[in-house]
Amino acid sequence: MDSPHGAAVKAEDFGLKGPRGWAFRGVGIDAAPGSLIAVEGPSGSGRTCLLLALTGRMKPTRGHAEVGGHHLPKRMTAVRRITALGPVSGVNELDQALTVAEQLREGALLQRHYGAPVRAMLRPRAERRAAAEARIAAALEAAGLDLAALPKGERTSVRDLERLEAVRLSVAIALLGSPGLLALDDLDLKLSDTERVEAWDLLRSVAGRGITVLAVCSEAPADAIVLRTSPKEPDAPDAPDASDTPAVAESDADAEADAEADAEADGGSETDTKTDTKTENDDTKGADDALAEAGRA
C-alpha cells in the first residue's frame, strides 16, 4: 500500500434534516490526522447517517465540515476520493456468494480501475498482477487477517466467516485504496467482549499507520474521540436553534442528535462504485435512501 496521509476531520454545528425531522444536528469535532474517532449511540440515533455525511456519501443540510481539507457539502466528491468504507449494511457489504480470494481480487480490480493513475493501467499484465498481489498482501497484514488460518484458506466462502474475520476482510479491502480516512459501521455488532477488544486494537493499529479511523459503535473505548448520538423523542416538536444541545467531540459535552430523518443521499467513491447510484442533485431519490438509512442507523 502507498504511504497513507490521514485526513483531519472538523465540523461545526453539522446537521442533517429532512421532512420527517433530524437525523443528527449540532455536531462539532476537531480531530487531527490519524485520530481514532468513535460515533457512540444506540441503534436508531442517526449514527450511520453521521458516518455517511462525514465521508461525503450523504448531503448535510446544516452547518459545515471539513475532511482532509475538503469542505462539506461543497466538495463531497473530493471527500469520497480520500475516504473508504468498511462494512456498512445496505451500502458497502461483502458479497456472500464469493470466496475470500475472489472478494479481495474484486476489490483490487476496482481500486486499480477507478483509483489508480492511468499510467498504472498501461503496465504489462504480469506487472499489474504482481502489484495487485503485493497490495493485497500488505492490506491483509494491516488488517490482521491470516488466510491460512481460515477453514479453507483463501477459498473460504465469505458467508462462512466469523463476524470479526468479516470485519478484518472489509478493512483489508478498504485499505487497498490507501485512504486518508477509514469508516466502519456497527463495529461491535455481534462481537463478544474479547472480540470487541481485538476489533478496537485493529483500528488502533490502522490509526497508528496514519489513517484517520471513524467507527460507529454502541460503546466507545476510553482513548477514542467520541461523538455521541441519542434518539429523538417520538412526535416531539423541533426546538428553537438556541436550545439545541450540540454533539461535541472530545468529551466537552454530551451530544444530542435526533433520529428518523429524510435527506439527500450521494453516491460512493471510485472504489465504492457499487453504491454510486445517486447524484448530488437527485433530491427525491436521495430522500428515500436517507429515510431508510436513518431508520436503520
PDB file of C-alpha atoms in Angstrom:
ATOM      1  CA  MET A   1       0.000   0.000   0.000  1.00  0.00           C
ATOM      2  CA  ASP A   2       1.051   3.585  -0.550  1.00  0.00           C
ATOM      3  CA  SER A   3       2.055   5.627   2.474  1.00  0.00           C
ATOM      4  CA  PRO A   4      -1.211   6.990   3.874  1.00  0.00           C
ATOM      5  CA  HIS A   5      -1.843  10.604   4.723  1.00  0.00           C
ATOM      6  CA  GLY A   6      -4.535  10.811   7.368  1.00  0.00           C
ATOM      7  CA  ALA A   7      -7.436  13.193   6.908  1.00  0.00           C
ATOM      8  CA  ALA A   8      -8.199  15.740   9.601  1.00  0.00           C
ATOM      9  CA  VAL A   9     -11.899  15.908  10.486  1.00  0.00           C
ATOM     10  CA  LYS A  10     -13.511  19.165  11.546  1.00  0.00           C
ATOM     11  CA  ALA A  11     -17.180  20.075  11.929  1.00  0.00           C
ATOM     12  CA  GLU A  12     -19.222  22.863  13.462  1.00  0.00           C
ATOM     13  CA  ASP A  13     -22.988  22.819  14.006  1.00  0.00           C
ATOM     14  CA  PHE A  14     -23.108  19.959  11.489  1.00  0.00           C
ATOM     15  CA  GLY A  15     -26.576  18.524  10.904  1.00  0.00           C
ATOM     16  CA  LEU A  16     -28.852  16.647   8.532  1.00  0.00           C
ATOM     17  CA  LYS A  17     -32.601  17.193   8.417  1.00  0.00           C
ATOM     18  CA  GLY A  18     -35.401  16.058   6.143  1.00  0.00           C
ATOM     19  CA  PRO A  19     -39.186  16.440   6.103  1.00  0.00           C
ATOM     20  CA  ARG A  20     -39.502  13.876   8.900  1.00  0.00           C
ATOM     21  CA  GLY A  21     -37.041  15.506  11.259  1.00  0.00           C
ATOM     22  CA  TRP A  22     -33.375  15.496  12.222  1.00  0.00           C
ATOM     23  CA  ALA A  23     -31.053  12.573  11.659  1.00  0.00           C
ATOM     24  CA  PHE A  24     -28.399  14.433  13.673  1.00  0.00           C
ATOM     25  CA  ARG A  25     -27.595  18.048  14.478  1.00  0.00           C
ATOM     26  CA  GLY A  26     -25.218  20.280  16.355  1.00  0.00           C
ATOM     27  CA  VAL A  27     -22.209  18.041  15.713  1.00  0.00           C
ATOM     28  CA  GLY A  28     -18.830  19.570  16.456  1.00  0.00           C
ATOM     29  CA  ILE A  29     -15.417  17.925  16.197  1.00  0.00           C
ATOM     30  CA  ASP A  30     -11.797  18.834  15.615  1.00  0.00           C
ATOM     31  CA  ALA A  31      -9.724  15.666  15.093  1.00  0.00           C
ATOM     32  CA  ALA A  32      -6.160  15.530  13.824  1.00  0.00           C
ATOM     33  CA  PRO A  33      -4.996  13.150  11.072  1.00  0.00           C
ATOM     34  CA  GLY A  34      -4.556   9.627  12.364  1.00  0.00           C
ATOM     35  CA  SER A  35      -7.185  10.023  15.083  1.00  0.00           C
ATOM     36  CA  LEU A  36      -9.432   7.245  16.346  1.00  0.00           C
ATOM     37  CA  ILE A  37     -12.986   8.619  16.303  1.00  0.00           C
ATOM     38  CA  ALA A  38     -15.980   6.741  17.702  1.00  0.00           C
ATOM     39  CA  VAL A  39     -19.618   7.595  16.952  1.00  0.00           C
ATOM     40  CA  GLU A  40     -21.340   6.169  20.021  1.00  0.00           C
ATOM     41  CA  GLY A  41     -25.070   5.739  20.386  1.00  0.00           C
ATOM     42  CA  PRO A  42     -27.977   3.320  20.334  1.00  0.00           C
ATOM     43  CA  SER A  43     -29.418   1.881  17.148  1.00  0.00           C
ATOM     44  CA  GLY A  44     -31.836   4.386  15.620  1.00  0.00           C
ATOM     45  CA  SER A  45     -29.975   7.500  16.773  1.00  0.00           C
ATOM     46  CA  GLY A  46     -28.714   8.680  13.372  1.00  0.00           C
ATOM     47  CA  ARG A  47     -25.144   7.499  13.862  1.00  0.00           C
ATOM     48  CA  THR A  48     -24.888   5.826  10.429  1.00  0.00           C
ATOM     49  CA  CYS A  49     -26.190   8.987   8.750  1.00  0.00           C
ATOM     50  CA  LEU A  50     -23.452  10.948  10.515  1.00  0.00           C
ATOM     51  CA  LEU A  51     -20.825   8.485   9.276  1.00  0.00           C
ATOM     52  CA  LEU A  52     -22.118   8.709   5.692  1.00  0.00           C
ATOM     53  CA  ALA A  53     -22.283  12.503   5.833  1.00  0.00           C
ATOM     54  CA  LEU A  54     -18.706  12.831   7.101  1.00  0.00           C
ATOM     55  CA  THR A  55     -17.476  10.573   4.280  1.00  0.00           C
ATOM     56  CA  GLY A  56     -19.248  12.546   1.558  1.00  0.00           C
ATOM     57  CA  ARG A  57     -21.941   9.961   0.877  1.00  0.00           C
ATOM     58  CA  MET A  58     -24.920  11.804   2.352  1.00  0.00           C
ATOM     59  CA  LYS A  59     -25.522  15.533   1.947  1.00  0.00           C
ATOM     60  CA  PRO A  60     -25.820  17.561   5.175  1.00  0.00           C
ATOM     61  CA  THR A  61     -28.345  20.352   5.479  1.00  0.00           C
ATOM     62  CA  ARG A  62     -26.879  22.461   8.277  1.00  0.00           C
ATOM     63  CA  GLY A  63     -23.512  23.777   9.371  1.00  0.00           C
ATOM     64  CA  HIS A  64     -20.286  22.752   7.753  1.00  0.00           C
ATOM     65  CA  ALA A  65     -17.497  20.207   7.982  1.00  0.00           C
ATOM     66  CA  GLU A  66     -14.042  19.707   6.556  1.00  0.00           C
ATOM     67  CA  VAL A  67     -12.406  16.337   5.858  1.00  0.00           C
ATOM     68  CA  GLY A  68      -8.817  16.280   4.664  1.00  0.00           C
ATOM     69  CA  GLY A  69      -9.066  19.963   3.752  1.00  0.00           C
ATOM     70  CA  HIS A  70     -12.184  19.427   1.621  1.00  0.00           C
ATOM     71  CA  HIS A  71     -15.305  21.301   2.683  1.00  0.00           C
ATOM     72  CA  LEU A  72     -18.695  19.663   3.047  1.00  0.00           C
ATOM     73  CA  PRO A  73     -21.180  19.802   1.445  1.00  0.00           C
ATOM     74  CA  LYS A  74     -19.476  21.603  -1.474  1.00  0.00           C
ATOM     75  CA  ARG A  75     -16.675  19.069  -2.033  1.00  0.00           C
ATOM     76  CA  MET A  76     -18.463  15.766  -1.441  1.00  0.00           C
ATOM     77  CA  THR A  77     -16.834  14.070  -4.430  1.00  0.00           C
ATOM     78  CA  ALA A  78     -13.366  15.050  -3.240  1.00  0.00           C
ATOM     79  CA  VAL A  79     -14.144  13.713   0.245  1.00  0.00           C
ATOM     80  CA  ARG A  80     -15.301  10.410  -1.207  1.00  0.00           C
ATOM     81  CA  ARG A  81     -11.994  10.064  -3.057  1.00  0.00           C
ATOM     82  CA  ILE A  82      -9.957  10.185   0.146  1.00  0.00           C
ATOM     83  CA  THR A  83     -12.266   8.099   2.333  1.00  0.00           C
ATOM     84  CA  ALA A  84     -13.100   4.405   2.284  1.00  0.00           C
ATOM     85  CA  LEU A  85     -15.947   2.447   3.801  1.00  0.00           C
ATOM     86  CA  GLY A  86     -15.546  -0.740   5.746  1.00  0.00           C
ATOM     87  CA  PRO A  87     -18.742  -2.688   6.382  1.00  0.00           C
ATOM     88  CA  VAL A  88     -21.878  -0.515   6.164  1.00  0.00           C
ATOM     89  CA  SER A  89     -25.068  -2.550   5.965  1.00  0.00           C
ATOM     90  CA  GLY A  90     -27.036  -1.876   2.795  1.00  0.00           C
ATOM     91  CA  VAL A  91     -24.275   0.340   1.393  1.00  0.00           C
ATOM     92  CA  ASN A  92     -20.961  -1.471   1.269  1.00  0.00           C
ATOM     93  CA  GLU A  93     -21.458  -5.104   2.188  1.00  0.00           C
ATOM     94  CA  LEU A  94     -19.332  -8.119   1.345  1.00  0.00           C
ATOM     95  CA  ASP A  95     -20.645 -10.434  -1.377  1.00  0.00           C
ATOM     96  CA  GLN A  96     -21.682 -13.597   0.443  1.00  0.00           C
ATOM     97  CA  ALA A  97     -21.511 -15.630  -2.782  1.00  0.00           C
ATOM     98  CA  LEU A  98     -17.776 -15.044  -3.278  1.00  0.00           C
ATOM     99  CA  THR A  99     -14.755 -16.666  -1.708  1.00  0.00           C
ATOM    100  CA  VAL A 100     -12.341 -14.545   0.305  1.00  0.00           C
ATOM    101  CA  ALA A 101      -9.813 -14.612  -2.561  1.00  0.00           C
ATOM    102  CA  GLU A 102     -12.449 -13.558  -5.089  1.00  0.00           C
ATOM    103  CA  GLN A 103     -13.614 -10.711  -2.853  1.00  0.00           C
ATOM    104  CA  LEU A 104     -10.041  -9.458  -2.485  1.00  0.00           C
ATOM    105  CA  ARG A 105      -9.357  -9.667  -6.215  1.00  0.00           C
ATOM    106  CA  GLU A 106     -12.560  -7.788  -6.962  1.00  0.00           C
ATOM    107  CA  GLY A 107     -11.574  -5.071  -4.513  1.00  0.00           C
ATOM    108  CA  ALA A 108      -8.115  -4.785  -6.037  1.00  0.00           C
ATOM    109  CA  LEU A 109      -9.576  -4.646  -9.558  1.00  0.00           C
ATOM    110  CA  LEU A 110     -11.993  -1.852  -8.641  1.00  0.00           C
ATOM    111  CA  GLN A 111      -9.267   0.102  -6.901  1.00  0.00           C
ATOM    112  CA  ARG A 112      -6.935  -0.250  -9.883  1.00  0.00           C
ATOM    113  CA  HIS A 113      -9.633   0.683 -12.377  1.00  0.00           C
ATOM    114  CA  TYR A 114     -11.055   3.686 -10.549  1.00  0.00           C
ATOM    115  CA  GLY A 115      -8.373   4.774  -8.119  1.00  0.00           C
ATOM    116  CA  ALA A 116      -5.049   4.161  -9.807  1.00  0.00           C
ATOM    117  CA  PRO A 117      -3.381   6.638 -12.171  1.00  0.00           C
ATOM    118  CA  VAL A 118      -3.778   5.958 -15.886  1.00  0.00           C
ATOM    119  CA  ARG A 119      -0.104   5.094 -16.293  1.00  0.00           C
ATOM    120  CA  ALA A 120      -0.538   2.176 -13.872  1.00  0.00           C
ATOM    121  CA  MET A 121      -3.086   0.599 -16.221  1.00  0.00           C
ATOM    122  CA  LEU A 122      -0.593   0.735 -19.092  1.00  0.00           C
ATOM    123  CA  ARG A 123       1.879  -1.567 -17.362  1.00  0.00           C
ATOM    124  CA  PRO A 124       2.308  -5.148 -18.632  1.00  0.00           C
ATOM    125  CA  ARG A 125      -0.278  -7.621 -17.352  1.00  0.00           C
ATOM    126  CA  ALA A 126       2.256  -9.609 -15.297  1.00  0.00           C
ATOM    127  CA  GLU A 127       3.491  -6.436 -13.625  1.00  0.00           C
ATOM    128  CA  ARG A 128      -0.054  -5.322 -12.804  1.00  0.00           C
ATOM    129  CA  ARG A 129      -0.839  -8.753 -11.339  1.00  0.00           C
ATOM    130  CA  ALA A 130       2.272  -8.718  -9.170  1.00  0.00           C
ATOM    131  CA  ALA A 131       1.476  -5.205  -7.949  1.00  0.00           C
ATOM    132  CA  ALA A 132      -2.083  -6.236  -7.060  1.00  0.00           C
ATOM    133  CA  GLU A 133      -0.848  -9.290  -5.149  1.00  0.00           C
ATOM    134  CA  ALA A 134       1.627  -7.175  -3.204  1.00  0.00           C
ATOM    135  CA  ARG A 135      -1.077  -4.625  -2.377  1.00  0.00           C
ATOM    136  CA  ILE A 136      -3.442  -7.366  -1.186  1.00  0.00           C
ATOM    137  CA  ALA A 137      -0.736  -8.950   0.969  1.00  0.00           C
ATOM    138  CA  ALA A 138       0.046  -5.592   2.602  1.00  0.00           C
ATOM    139  CA  ALA A 139      -3.639  -4.879   3.230  1.00  0.00           C
ATOM    140  CA  LEU A 140      -4.209  -8.312   4.793  1.00  0.00           C
ATOM    141  CA  GLU A 141      -1.238  -7.793   7.088  1.00  0.00           C
ATOM    142  CA  ALA A 142      -2.536  -4.380   8.142  1.00  0.00           C
ATOM    143  CA  ALA A 143      -5.987  -5.870   8.819  1.00  0.00           C
ATOM    144  CA  GLY A 144      -4.555  -8.820  10.734  1.00  0.00           C
ATOM    145  CA  LEU A 145      -6.271 -11.413   8.556  1.00  0.00           C
ATOM    146  CA  ASP A 146      -4.322 -14.661   8.059  1.00  0.00           C
ATOM    147  CA  LEU A 147      -5.830 -16.502   5.106  1.00  0.00           C
ATOM    148  CA  ALA A 148      -4.011 -19.721   6.064  1.00  0.00           C
ATOM    149  CA  ALA A 149      -5.893 -19.752   9.365  1.00  0.00           C
ATOM    150  CA  LEU A 150      -9.312 -19.782   7.656  1.00  0.00           C
ATOM    151  CA  PRO A 151     -11.130 -23.145   7.361  1.00  0.00           C
ATOM    152  CA  LYS A 152     -10.489 -23.437   3.614  1.00  0.00           C
ATOM    153  CA  GLY A 153      -7.783 -20.840   3.295  1.00  0.00           C
ATOM    154  CA  GLU A 154      -8.384 -18.247   0.601  1.00  0.00           C
ATOM    155  CA  ARG A 155     -11.140 -20.478  -0.841  1.00  0.00           C
ATOM    156  CA  THR A 156     -13.243 -19.976   2.296  1.00  0.00           C
ATOM    157  CA  SER A 157     -16.658 -18.577   1.416  1.00  0.00           C
ATOM    158  CA  VAL A 158     -17.379 -15.075   2.697  1.00  0.00           C
ATOM    159  CA  ARG A 159     -20.634 -16.382   4.185  1.00  0.00           C
ATOM    160  CA  ASP A 160     -18.660 -18.783   6.377  1.00  0.00           C
ATOM    161  CA  LEU A 161     -16.508 -16.115   8.000  1.00  0.00           C
ATOM    162  CA  GLU A 162     -16.891 -15.271  11.657  1.00  0.00           C
ATOM    163  CA  ARG A 163     -18.039 -11.720  12.334  1.00  0.00           C
ATOM    164  CA  LEU A 164     -14.572 -10.464  13.354  1.00  0.00           C
ATOM    165  CA  GLU A 165     -12.996 -12.158  10.332  1.00  0.00           C
ATOM    166  CA  ALA A 166     -15.518 -10.395   8.088  1.00  0.00           C
ATOM    167  CA  VAL A 167     -14.616  -7.068   9.692  1.00  0.00           C
ATOM    168  CA  ARG A 168     -10.935  -7.727   9.052  1.00  0.00           C
ATOM    169  CA  LEU A 169     -11.638  -8.633   5.430  1.00  0.00           C
ATOM    170  CA  SER A 170     -13.672  -5.454   4.921  1.00  0.00           C
ATOM    171  CA  VAL A 171     -10.896  -3.374   6.447  1.00  0.00           C
ATOM    172  CA  ALA A 172      -8.311  -5.042   4.176  1.00  0.00           C
ATOM    173  CA  ILE A 173     -10.384  -4.258   1.084  1.00  0.00           C
ATOM    174  CA  ALA A 174     -10.875  -0.658   2.204  1.00  0.00           C
ATOM    175  CA  LEU A 175      -7.136  -0.232   2.754  1.00  0.00           C
ATOM    176  CA  LEU A 176      -6.341  -1.291  -0.817  1.00  0.00           C
ATOM    177  CA  GLY A 177      -7.005   2.276  -1.919  1.00  0.00           C
ATOM    178  CA  SER A 178      -4.710   3.846   0.729  1.00  0.00           C
ATOM    179  CA  PRO A 179      -7.475   6.122   2.096  1.00  0.00           C
ATOM    180  CA  GLY A 180      -6.958   9.093   4.363  1.00  0.00           C
ATOM    181  CA  LEU A 181      -9.977   8.074   6.408  1.00  0.00           C
ATOM    182  CA  LEU A 182     -11.470   4.635   7.057  1.00  0.00           C
ATOM    183  CA  ALA A 183     -15.103   4.476   8.215  1.00  0.00           C
ATOM    184  CA  LEU A 184     -16.882   1.445   9.681  1.00  0.00           C
ATOM    185  CA  ASP A 185     -20.479   0.999  10.793  1.00  0.00           C
ATOM    186  CA  ASP A 186     -21.701  -1.184  13.698  1.00  0.00           C
ATOM    187  CA  LEU A 187     -18.176  -2.173  14.654  1.00  0.00           C
ATOM    188  CA  ASP A 188     -19.116  -4.020  17.836  1.00  0.00           C
ATOM    189  CA  LEU A 189     -22.260  -5.670  16.480  1.00  0.00           C
ATOM    190  CA  LYS A 190     -22.436  -9.404  17.352  1.00  0.00           C
ATOM    191  CA  LEU A 191     -18.946  -9.407  18.854  1.00  0.00           C
ATOM    192  CA  SER A 192     -18.033 -10.911  22.196  1.00  0.00           C
ATOM    193  CA  ASP A 193     -16.201  -8.783  24.756  1.00  0.00           C
ATOM    194  CA  THR A 194     -12.902 -10.365  23.729  1.00  0.00           C
ATOM    195  CA  GLU A 195     -13.625  -9.801  20.039  1.00  0.00           C
ATOM    196  CA  ARG A 196     -14.518  -6.166  20.691  1.00  0.00           C
ATOM    197  CA  VAL A 197     -11.126  -5.634  22.276  1.00  0.00           C
ATOM    198  CA  GLU A 198      -9.500  -7.220  19.212  1.00  0.00           C
ATOM    199  CA  ALA A 199     -11.576  -5.068  16.856  1.00  0.00           C
ATOM    200  CA  TRP A 200     -10.554  -1.836  18.574  1.00  0.00           C
ATOM    201  CA  ASP A 201      -6.939  -2.985  18.680  1.00  0.00           C
ATOM    202  CA  LEU A 202      -7.182  -3.446  14.917  1.00  0.00           C
ATOM    203  CA  LEU A 203      -8.470   0.098  14.440  1.00  0.00           C
ATOM    204  CA  ARG A 204      -5.783   1.496  16.724  1.00  0.00           C
ATOM    205  CA  SER A 205      -3.157  -0.189  14.582  1.00  0.00           C
ATOM    206  CA  VAL A 206      -4.721   1.319  11.444  1.00  0.00           C
ATOM    207  CA  ALA A 207      -4.741   4.764  13.072  1.00  0.00           C
ATOM    208  CA  GLY A 208      -1.137   4.155  14.093  1.00  0.00           C
ATOM    209  CA  ARG A 209      -0.282   3.926  10.393  1.00  0.00           C
ATOM    210  CA  GLY A 210      -1.501   7.496   9.960  1.00  0.00           C
ATOM    211  CA  ILE A 211      -5.017   6.748   8.692  1.00  0.00           C
ATOM    212  CA  THR A 212      -7.878   8.505  10.438  1.00  0.00           C
ATOM    213  CA  VAL A 213     -10.486   5.994  11.651  1.00  0.00           C
ATOM    214  CA  LEU A 214     -14.197   6.701  12.174  1.00  0.00           C
ATOM    215  CA  ALA A 215     -16.215   3.858  13.700  1.00  0.00           C
ATOM    216  CA  VAL A 216     -19.854   3.583  14.744  1.00  0.00           C
ATOM    217  CA  CYS A 217     -20.341   1.606  17.937  1.00  0.00           C
ATOM    218  CA  SER A 218     -22.583   1.128  20.955  1.00  0.00           C
ATOM    219  CA  GLU A 219     -19.756   1.687  23.443  1.00  0.00           C
ATOM    220  CA  ALA A 220     -16.594   3.653  22.662  1.00  0.00           C
ATOM    221  CA  PRO A 221     -13.165   2.925  24.146  1.00  0.00           C
ATOM    222  CA  ALA A 222     -11.690   5.422  26.569  1.00  0.00           C
ATOM    223  CA  ASP A 223      -8.917   6.536  24.217  1.00  0.00           C
ATOM    224  CA  ALA A 224     -11.186   7.491  21.302  1.00  0.00           C
ATOM    225  CA  ILE A 225     -12.503  10.913  20.359  1.00  0.00           C
ATOM    226  CA  VAL A 226     -16.213  10.391  20.954  1.00  0.00           C
ATOM    227  CA  LEU A 227     -19.269  11.763  19.180  1.00  0.00           C
ATOM    228  CA  ARG A 228     -22.442  10.662  20.978  1.00  0.00           C
ATOM    229  CA  THR A 229     -25.871  10.413  19.383  1.00  0.00           C
ATOM    230  CA  SER A 230     -29.202   9.821  21.071  1.00  0.00           C
ATOM    231  CA  PRO A 231     -32.657   9.061  19.663  1.00  0.00           C
ATOM    232  CA  LYS A 232     -35.367  11.641  19.154  1.00  0.00           C
ATOM    233  CA  GLU A 233     -38.425  11.540  21.366  1.00  0.00           C
ATOM    234  CA  PRO A 234     -41.481  10.388  19.380  1.00  0.00           C
ATOM    235  CA  ASP A 235     -43.603  13.203  17.971  1.00  0.00           C
ATOM    236  CA  ALA A 236     -41.544  15.829  19.782  1.00  0.00           C
ATOM    237  CA  PRO A 237     -41.659  19.221  18.011  1.00  0.00           C
ATOM    238  CA  ASP A 238     -38.392  20.748  16.864  1.00  0.00           C
ATOM    239  CA  ALA A 239     -36.918  23.061  19.463  1.00  0.00           C
ATOM    240  CA  PRO A 240     -35.590  26.520  18.557  1.00  0.00           C
ATOM    241  CA  ASP A 241     -31.974  26.554  17.460  1.00  0.00           C
ATOM    242  CA  ALA A 242     -30.886  28.283  20.657  1.00  0.00           C
ATOM    243  CA  SER A 243     -31.973  25.249  22.704  1.00  0.00           C
ATOM    244  CA  ASP A 244     -30.328  22.620  20.500  1.00  0.00           C
ATOM    245  CA  THR A 245     -27.944  20.502  22.504  1.00  0.00           C
ATOM    246  CA  PRO A 246     -24.769  20.101  20.420  1.00  0.00           C
ATOM    247  CA  ALA A 247     -22.933  16.862  19.842  1.00  0.00           C
ATOM    248  CA  VAL A 248     -19.410  17.817  20.838  1.00  0.00           C
ATOM    249  CA  ALA A 249     -16.303  15.690  20.446  1.00  0.00           C
ATOM    250  CA  GLU A 250     -13.537  15.206  22.997  1.00  0.00           C
ATOM    251  CA  SER A 251     -15.993  14.967  25.902  1.00  0.00           C
ATOM    252  CA  ASP A 252     -16.651  18.729  26.121  1.00  0.00           C
ATOM    253  CA  ALA A 253     -20.374  17.992  26.446  1.00  0.00           C
ATOM    254  CA  ASP A 254     -22.759  15.119  25.926  1.00  0.00           C
ATOM    255  CA  ALA A 255     -24.037  15.093  22.374  1.00  0.00           C
ATOM    256  CA  GLU A 256     -27.693  15.140  21.437  1.00  0.00           C
ATOM    257  CA  ALA A 257     -28.827  14.061  17.963  1.00  0.00           C
ATOM    258  CA  ASP A 258     -32.253  13.279  16.586  1.00  0.00           C
ATOM    259  CA  ALA A 259     -33.123  10.221  14.501  1.00  0.00           C
ATOM    260  CA  GLU A 260     -35.532   9.159  11.756  1.00  0.00           C
ATOM    261  CA  ALA A 261     -34.633  11.645   9.012  1.00  0.00           C
ATOM    262  CA  ASP A 262     -35.052  12.169   5.327  1.00  0.00           C
ATOM    263  CA  ALA A 263     -32.168  13.708   3.409  1.00  0.00           C
ATOM    264  CA  GLU A 264     -30.376  13.662   0.103  1.00  0.00           C
ATOM    265  CA  ALA A 265     -28.004  10.721  -0.269  1.00  0.00           C
ATOM    266  CA  ASP A 266     -24.974  10.890  -2.505  1.00  0.00           C
ATOM    267  CA  GLY A 267     -23.115   8.102  -4.322  1.00  0.00           C
ATOM    268  CA  GLY A 268     -19.914   6.257  -3.368  1.00  0.00           C
ATOM    269  CA  SER A 269     -16.327   6.954  -4.310  1.00  0.00           C
ATOM    270  CA  GLU A 270     -14.420   5.443  -7.186  1.00  0.00           C
ATOM    271  CA  THR A 271     -13.595   2.416  -5.027  1.00  0.00           C
ATOM    272  CA  ASP A 272     -17.208   2.148  -3.860  1.00  0.00           C
ATOM    273  CA  THR A 273     -18.821   2.140  -7.289  1.00  0.00           C
ATOM    274  CA  LYS A 274     -21.467  -0.403  -6.351  1.00  0.00           C
ATOM    275  CA  THR A 275     -23.141   2.263  -4.200  1.00  0.00           C
ATOM    276  CA  ASP A 276     -22.666   5.114  -6.654  1.00  0.00           C
ATOM    277  CA  THR A 277     -26.284   5.116  -7.874  1.00  0.00           C
ATOM    278  CA  LYS A 278     -27.371   8.581  -6.826  1.00  0.00           C
ATOM    279  CA  THR A 279     -26.245  12.087  -7.736  1.00  0.00           C
ATOM    280  CA  GLU A 280     -25.969  15.103  -5.506  1.00  0.00           C
ATOM    281  CA  ASN A 281     -28.849  16.779  -7.366  1.00  0.00           C
ATOM    282  CA  ASP A 282     -31.292  13.867  -7.216  1.00  0.00           C
ATOM    283  CA  ASP A 283     -33.340  15.217  -4.308  1.00  0.00           C
ATOM    284  CA  THR A 284     -36.284  12.856  -4.455  1.00  0.00           C
ATOM    285  CA  LYS A 285     -34.436   9.564  -4.750  1.00  0.00           C
ATOM    286  CA  GLY A 286     -31.821  10.736  -2.269  1.00  0.00           C
ATOM    287  CA  ALA A 287     -34.520  11.461   0.289  1.00  0.00           C
ATOM    288  CA  ASP A 288     -35.903   7.921   0.035  1.00  0.00           C
ATOM    289  CA  ASP A 289     -32.472   6.407   0.616  1.00  0.00           C
ATOM    290  CA  ALA A 290     -31.741   8.693   3.552  1.00  0.00           C
ATOM    291  CA  LEU A 291     -35.042   7.771   5.233  1.00  0.00           C
ATOM    292  CA  ALA A 292     -34.221   4.102   5.052  1.00  0.00           C
ATOM    293  CA  GLU A 293     -30.675   4.645   6.277  1.00  0.00           C
ATOM    294  CA  ALA A 294     -31.706   6.946   9.150  1.00  0.00           C
ATOM    295  CA  GLY A 295     -34.269   4.444  10.314  1.00  0.00           C
ATOM    296  CA  ARG A 296     -31.673   1.698  10.393  1.00  0.00           C
ATOM    297  CA  ALA A 297     -28.840   3.707  11.932  1.00  0.00           C
TER     298      ALA A 297
END
